[in-house]
Short mmCIF file of C-alpha atoms in Angstrom, two decimals:
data_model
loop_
_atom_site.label_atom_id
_atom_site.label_comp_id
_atom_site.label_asym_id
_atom_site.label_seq_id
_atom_site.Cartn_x
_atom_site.Cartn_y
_atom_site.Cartn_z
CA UNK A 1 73.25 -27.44 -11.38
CA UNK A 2 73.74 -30.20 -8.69
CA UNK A 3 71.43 -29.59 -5.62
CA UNK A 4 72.33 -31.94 -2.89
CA UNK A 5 69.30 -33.34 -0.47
CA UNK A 6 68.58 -31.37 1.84
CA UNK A 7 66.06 -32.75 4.96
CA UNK A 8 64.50 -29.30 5.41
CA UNK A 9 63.62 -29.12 1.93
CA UNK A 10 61.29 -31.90 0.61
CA UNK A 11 60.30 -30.81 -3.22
CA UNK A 12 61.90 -28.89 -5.16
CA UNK A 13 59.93 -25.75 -5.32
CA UNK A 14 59.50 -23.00 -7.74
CA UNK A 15 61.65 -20.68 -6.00
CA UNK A 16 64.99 -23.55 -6.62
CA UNK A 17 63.44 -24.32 -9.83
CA UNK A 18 63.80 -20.60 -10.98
CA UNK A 19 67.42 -20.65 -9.47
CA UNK A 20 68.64 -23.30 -11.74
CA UNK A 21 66.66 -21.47 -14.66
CA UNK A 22 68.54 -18.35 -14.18
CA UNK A 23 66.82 -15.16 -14.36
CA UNK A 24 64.91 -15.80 -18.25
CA UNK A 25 61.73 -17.29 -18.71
CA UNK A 26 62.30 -21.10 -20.02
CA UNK A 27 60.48 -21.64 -23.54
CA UNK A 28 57.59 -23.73 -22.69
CA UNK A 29 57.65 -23.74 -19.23
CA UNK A 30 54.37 -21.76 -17.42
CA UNK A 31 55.66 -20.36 -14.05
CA UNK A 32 53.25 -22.05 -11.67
CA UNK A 33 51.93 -18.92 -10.65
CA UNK A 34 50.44 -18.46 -14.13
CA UNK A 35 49.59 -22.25 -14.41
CA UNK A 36 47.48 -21.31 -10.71
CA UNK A 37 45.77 -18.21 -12.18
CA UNK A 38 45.18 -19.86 -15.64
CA UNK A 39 44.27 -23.35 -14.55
CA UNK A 40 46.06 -25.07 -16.98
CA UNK A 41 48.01 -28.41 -15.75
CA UNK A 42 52.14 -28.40 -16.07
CA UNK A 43 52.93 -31.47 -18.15
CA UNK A 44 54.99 -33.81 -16.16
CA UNK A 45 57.10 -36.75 -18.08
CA UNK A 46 57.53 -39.09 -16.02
CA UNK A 47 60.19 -41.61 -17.45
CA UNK A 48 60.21 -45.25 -15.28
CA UNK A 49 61.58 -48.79 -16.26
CA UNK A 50 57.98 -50.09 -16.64
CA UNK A 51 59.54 -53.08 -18.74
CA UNK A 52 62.04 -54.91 -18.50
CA UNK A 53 64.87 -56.28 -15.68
CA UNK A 54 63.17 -53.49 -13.30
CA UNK A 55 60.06 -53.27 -14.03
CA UNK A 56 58.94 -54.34 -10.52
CA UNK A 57 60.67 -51.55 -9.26
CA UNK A 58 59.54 -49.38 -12.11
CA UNK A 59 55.87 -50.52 -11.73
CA UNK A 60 55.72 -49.75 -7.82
CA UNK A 61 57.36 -46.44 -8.53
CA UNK A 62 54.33 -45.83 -11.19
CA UNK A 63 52.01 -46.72 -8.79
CA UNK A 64 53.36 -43.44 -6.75
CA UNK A 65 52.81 -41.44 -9.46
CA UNK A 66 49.51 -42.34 -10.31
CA UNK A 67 48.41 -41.08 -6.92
CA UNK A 68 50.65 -38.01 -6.61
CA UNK A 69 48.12 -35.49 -8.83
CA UNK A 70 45.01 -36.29 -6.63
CA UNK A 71 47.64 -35.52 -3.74
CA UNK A 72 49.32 -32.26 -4.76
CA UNK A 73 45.71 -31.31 -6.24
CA UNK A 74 44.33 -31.55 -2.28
CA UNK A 75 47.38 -29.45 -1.21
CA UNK A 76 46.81 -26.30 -3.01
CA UNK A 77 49.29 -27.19 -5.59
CA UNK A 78 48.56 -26.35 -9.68
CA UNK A 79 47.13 -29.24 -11.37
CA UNK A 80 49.27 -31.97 -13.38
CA UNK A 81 49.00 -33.77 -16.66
CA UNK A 82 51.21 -36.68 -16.16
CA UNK A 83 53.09 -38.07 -19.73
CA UNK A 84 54.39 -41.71 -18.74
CA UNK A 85 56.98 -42.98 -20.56
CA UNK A 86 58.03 -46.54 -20.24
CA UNK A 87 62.57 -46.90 -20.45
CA UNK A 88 62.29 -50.42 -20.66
CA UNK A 89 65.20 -50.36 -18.26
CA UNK A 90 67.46 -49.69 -21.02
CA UNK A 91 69.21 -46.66 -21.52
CA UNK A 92 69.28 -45.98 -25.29
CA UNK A 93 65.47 -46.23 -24.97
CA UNK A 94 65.42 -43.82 -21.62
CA UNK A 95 67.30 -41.06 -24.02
CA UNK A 96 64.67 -42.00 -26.87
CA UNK A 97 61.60 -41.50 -24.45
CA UNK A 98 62.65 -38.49 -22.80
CA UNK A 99 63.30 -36.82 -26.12
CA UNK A 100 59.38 -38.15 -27.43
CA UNK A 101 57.61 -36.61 -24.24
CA UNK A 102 59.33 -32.84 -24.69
CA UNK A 103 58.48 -33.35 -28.41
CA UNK A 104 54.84 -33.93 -27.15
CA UNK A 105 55.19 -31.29 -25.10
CA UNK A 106 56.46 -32.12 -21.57
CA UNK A 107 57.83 -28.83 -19.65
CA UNK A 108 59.56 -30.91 -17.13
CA UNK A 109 61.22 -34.28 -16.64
CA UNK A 110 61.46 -36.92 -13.59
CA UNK A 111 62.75 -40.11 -13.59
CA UNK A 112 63.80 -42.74 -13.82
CA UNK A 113 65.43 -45.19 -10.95
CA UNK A 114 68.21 -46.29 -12.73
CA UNK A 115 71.65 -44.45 -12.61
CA UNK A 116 72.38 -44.99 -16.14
CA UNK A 117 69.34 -44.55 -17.72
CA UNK A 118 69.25 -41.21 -15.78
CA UNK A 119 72.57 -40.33 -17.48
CA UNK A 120 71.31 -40.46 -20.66
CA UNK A 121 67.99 -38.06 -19.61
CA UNK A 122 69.96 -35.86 -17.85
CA UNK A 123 71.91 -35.24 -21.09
CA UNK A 124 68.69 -34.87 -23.38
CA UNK A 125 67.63 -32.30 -20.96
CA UNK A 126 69.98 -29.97 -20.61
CA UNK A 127 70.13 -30.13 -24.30
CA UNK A 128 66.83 -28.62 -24.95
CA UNK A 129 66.76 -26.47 -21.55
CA UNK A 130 64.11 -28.61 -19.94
CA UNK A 131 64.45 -28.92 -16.18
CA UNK A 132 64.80 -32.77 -15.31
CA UNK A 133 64.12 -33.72 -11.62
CA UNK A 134 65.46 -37.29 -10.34
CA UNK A 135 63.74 -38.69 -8.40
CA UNK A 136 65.96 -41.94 -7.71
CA UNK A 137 69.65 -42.36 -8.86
CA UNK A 138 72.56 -42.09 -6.69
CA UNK A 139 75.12 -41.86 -9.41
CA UNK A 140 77.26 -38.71 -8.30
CA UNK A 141 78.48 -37.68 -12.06
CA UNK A 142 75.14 -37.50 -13.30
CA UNK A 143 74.87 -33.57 -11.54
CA UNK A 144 78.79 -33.10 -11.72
CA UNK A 145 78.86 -31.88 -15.46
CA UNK A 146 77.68 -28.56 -14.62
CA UNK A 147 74.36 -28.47 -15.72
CA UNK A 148 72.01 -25.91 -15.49
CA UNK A 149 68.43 -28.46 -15.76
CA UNK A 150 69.31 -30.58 -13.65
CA UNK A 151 67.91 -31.35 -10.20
CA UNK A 152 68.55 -34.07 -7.36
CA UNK A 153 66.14 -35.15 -5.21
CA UNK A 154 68.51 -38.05 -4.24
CA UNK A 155 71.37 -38.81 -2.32
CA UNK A 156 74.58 -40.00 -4.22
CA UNK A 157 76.16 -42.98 -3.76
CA UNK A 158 78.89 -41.14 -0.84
CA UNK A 159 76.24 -40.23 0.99
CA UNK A 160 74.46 -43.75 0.83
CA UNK A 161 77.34 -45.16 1.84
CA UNK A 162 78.31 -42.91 4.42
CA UNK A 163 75.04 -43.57 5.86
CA UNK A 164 75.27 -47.38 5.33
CA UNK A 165 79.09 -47.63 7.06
CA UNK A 166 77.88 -45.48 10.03
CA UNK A 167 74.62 -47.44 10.52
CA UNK A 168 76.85 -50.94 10.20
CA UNK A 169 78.94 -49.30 13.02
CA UNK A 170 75.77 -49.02 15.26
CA UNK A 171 74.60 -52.62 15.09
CA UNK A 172 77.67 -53.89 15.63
CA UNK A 173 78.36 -51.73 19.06
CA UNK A 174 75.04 -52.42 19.96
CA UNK A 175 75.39 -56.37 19.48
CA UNK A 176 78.58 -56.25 20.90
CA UNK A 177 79.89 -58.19 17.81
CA UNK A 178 81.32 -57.61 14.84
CA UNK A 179 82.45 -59.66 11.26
CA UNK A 180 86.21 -59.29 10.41
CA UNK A 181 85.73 -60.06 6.90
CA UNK A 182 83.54 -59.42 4.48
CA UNK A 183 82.82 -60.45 0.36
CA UNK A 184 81.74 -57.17 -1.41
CA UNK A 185 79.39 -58.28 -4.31
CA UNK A 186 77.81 -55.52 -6.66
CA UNK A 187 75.78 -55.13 -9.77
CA UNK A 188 77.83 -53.93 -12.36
CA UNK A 189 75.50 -51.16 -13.98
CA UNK A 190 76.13 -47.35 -13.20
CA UNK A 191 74.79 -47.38 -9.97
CA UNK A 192 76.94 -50.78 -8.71
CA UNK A 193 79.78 -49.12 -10.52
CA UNK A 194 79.63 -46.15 -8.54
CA UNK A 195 79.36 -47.66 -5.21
CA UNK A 196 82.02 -49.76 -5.90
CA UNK A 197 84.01 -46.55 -6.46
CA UNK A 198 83.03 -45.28 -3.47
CA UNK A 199 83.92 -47.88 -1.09
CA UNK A 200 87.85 -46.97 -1.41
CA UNK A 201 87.36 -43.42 -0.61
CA UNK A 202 84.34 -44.19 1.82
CA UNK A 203 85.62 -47.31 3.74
CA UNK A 204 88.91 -45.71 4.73
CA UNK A 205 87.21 -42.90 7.05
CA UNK A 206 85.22 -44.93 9.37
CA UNK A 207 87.87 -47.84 10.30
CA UNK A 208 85.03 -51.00 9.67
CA UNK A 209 86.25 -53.63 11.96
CA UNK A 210 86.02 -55.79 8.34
CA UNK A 211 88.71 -56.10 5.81
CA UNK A 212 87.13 -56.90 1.96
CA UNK A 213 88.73 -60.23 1.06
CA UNK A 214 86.91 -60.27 -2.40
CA UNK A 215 85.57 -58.25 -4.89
CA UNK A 216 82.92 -59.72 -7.24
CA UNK A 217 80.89 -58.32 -10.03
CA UNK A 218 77.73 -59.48 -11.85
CA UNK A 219 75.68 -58.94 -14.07
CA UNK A 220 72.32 -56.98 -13.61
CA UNK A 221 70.53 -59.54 -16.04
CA UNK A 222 71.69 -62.45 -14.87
CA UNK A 223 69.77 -65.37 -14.11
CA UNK A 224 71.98 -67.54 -12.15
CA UNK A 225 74.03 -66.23 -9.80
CA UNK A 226 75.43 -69.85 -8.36
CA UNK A 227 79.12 -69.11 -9.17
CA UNK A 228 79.27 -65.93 -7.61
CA UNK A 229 77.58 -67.25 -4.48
CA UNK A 230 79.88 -70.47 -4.66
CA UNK A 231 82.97 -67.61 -4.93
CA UNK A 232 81.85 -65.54 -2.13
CA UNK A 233 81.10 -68.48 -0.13
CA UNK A 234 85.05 -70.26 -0.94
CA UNK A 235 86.41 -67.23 0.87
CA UNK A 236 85.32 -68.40 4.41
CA UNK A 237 84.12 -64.57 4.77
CA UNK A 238 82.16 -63.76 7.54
CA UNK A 239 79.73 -61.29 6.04
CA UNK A 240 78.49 -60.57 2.72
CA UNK A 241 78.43 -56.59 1.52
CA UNK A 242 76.07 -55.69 -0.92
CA UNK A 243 75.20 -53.46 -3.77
CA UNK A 244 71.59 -55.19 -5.38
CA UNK A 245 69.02 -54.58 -7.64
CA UNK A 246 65.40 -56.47 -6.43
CA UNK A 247 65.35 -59.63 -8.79
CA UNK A 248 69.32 -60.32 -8.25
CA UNK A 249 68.86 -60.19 -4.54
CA UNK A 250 65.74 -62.85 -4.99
CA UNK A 251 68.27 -64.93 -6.78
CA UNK A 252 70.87 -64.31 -4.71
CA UNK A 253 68.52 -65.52 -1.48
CA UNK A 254 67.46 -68.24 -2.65
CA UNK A 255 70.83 -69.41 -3.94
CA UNK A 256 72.61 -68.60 -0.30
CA UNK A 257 69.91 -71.18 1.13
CA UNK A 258 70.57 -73.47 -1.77
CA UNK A 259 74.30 -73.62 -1.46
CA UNK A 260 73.45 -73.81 2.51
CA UNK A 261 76.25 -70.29 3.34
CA UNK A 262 74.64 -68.28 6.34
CA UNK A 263 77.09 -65.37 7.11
CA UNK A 264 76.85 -63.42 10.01
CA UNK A 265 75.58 -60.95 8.65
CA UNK A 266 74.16 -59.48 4.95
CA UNK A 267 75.09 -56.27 5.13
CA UNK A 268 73.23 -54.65 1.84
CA UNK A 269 74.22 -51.30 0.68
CA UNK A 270 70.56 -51.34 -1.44
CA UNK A 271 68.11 -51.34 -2.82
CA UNK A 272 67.92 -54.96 -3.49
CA UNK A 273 66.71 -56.37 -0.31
CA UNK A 274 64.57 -53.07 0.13
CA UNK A 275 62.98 -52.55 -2.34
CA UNK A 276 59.82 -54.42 -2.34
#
């Protein structure tokens, strides 16, 4: 079941929960009514990239959850037991870990940042009727499939760039200027994929005083990004649009200052020059 983001609702309660549930009782899922009266904790998996390409992300997103319990706890809410499970921002491990903490007993899912890795959890938990909660990926296919577990809690990658195109529209009327070309440079994992995909049906419906002289790709691991930049930069564009992760857009900084290319403007799409 796809649940788009609503900013009057700000968790998903028990009342949408039950929704997506339908009207049975999920195996091994207390309703929290019983887990208030009982006082035993719901066991949350958590799956984050820990390790790995994202694990600065991953780590400051852990860092939220270690805090949330005490939180919810002071609100009234039922108590949680927290499983962490580390992706190591890869996706055949995401599918692996998610599958370990319902075997241990996990009665619901959140996770995990990354588009793809929350692909392949999404998929392990609608196979064995476990509601899955994410709580960052923007990928739109990921609650397309017509699942039933399934919960967003984030905006797809439409809406982000909706969002980005109108708020681009706003600085420029209120500076009173404007690039008329721009280099569109992405990550190419799910998430970059899926922007990219979204830019020719976004783009389109709020005329951007910008045409996109170049499309260029990279990869999510890579270390040196000096070509690209040198690429982007041999357009003569005036602005540079763009779809990061965190360590890519630290490369990518330091290489625009190395290679000495200040465009008018960086207009980033996220999360890479956001995100820490």
């Amino acid at each position: 079941m796809s649940r788009r983001p609503n900013k009057n609702r700000r968790t998903v309660t028990r009342r949408t929960v039950a929704a997506g549930l339908g009207a049975g009782t999920l195996a091994g899922l207390v309703p929290f009514n019983i887990l208030r009266a009982q006082g035993a904790a719901l066991k949350v998996g958590v799956l984050l990239p820990r390790s790995g390409t994202q694990a600065g992300i991953g780590q400051d997103c852990q860092r939220g959850v270690d805090t949330a319990a005490g939180i919810l706890k002071d609100l009234g809410m039922p108590s949680l037991q927290i499983m962490n499970g580390d992706t190591e921002t890869n996706v055949d491990v995401a599918r692996s870990r998610a599958e370990k903490l319902i075997g241990e007993g996990a009665q619901i899912l959140v996770g995990a940042f990354d588009s793809g890795q929350s692909t392949a959890i999404a998929q392990v938990a609608e196979q064995k009727g476990i509601p899955y909660v994410i709580n960052i990926a923007a990928a739109p296919q990921i609650t397309e499939q017509g699942y039933k577990f399934v919960f967003r809690n984030f905006p797809t990658a439409g809406m982000i760039l909706s969002d980005a195109f109108a708020n681009q529209k706003e600085i420029f009327e209120t500076t009173g200027s404007a690039p008329k070309t721009a280099v569109f440079m992405h990550v190419n994992d799910t998430f970059g994929t899926a922007m990219k995909g979204g830019i020719g049906a976004v783009m389109p419906k709020f005329n951007m005083p910008y045409n996109l002289v170049e499309i260029i790709a990279y990869d999510p691991a890579a270390r040196d990004l000096s070509v690209e930049v040198a690429k982007a930069k041999g357009t003569g564009a005036e602005a540079l649009l763009m779809v990061s992760r965190l360590n890519d857009a630290i490369l990518l900084t330091r290489e625009l200052v190395k290679q000495r290319w200040s465009p008018m403007a960086i207009l980033s799409m996220g999360p890479g020059w956001y995100e820490d």
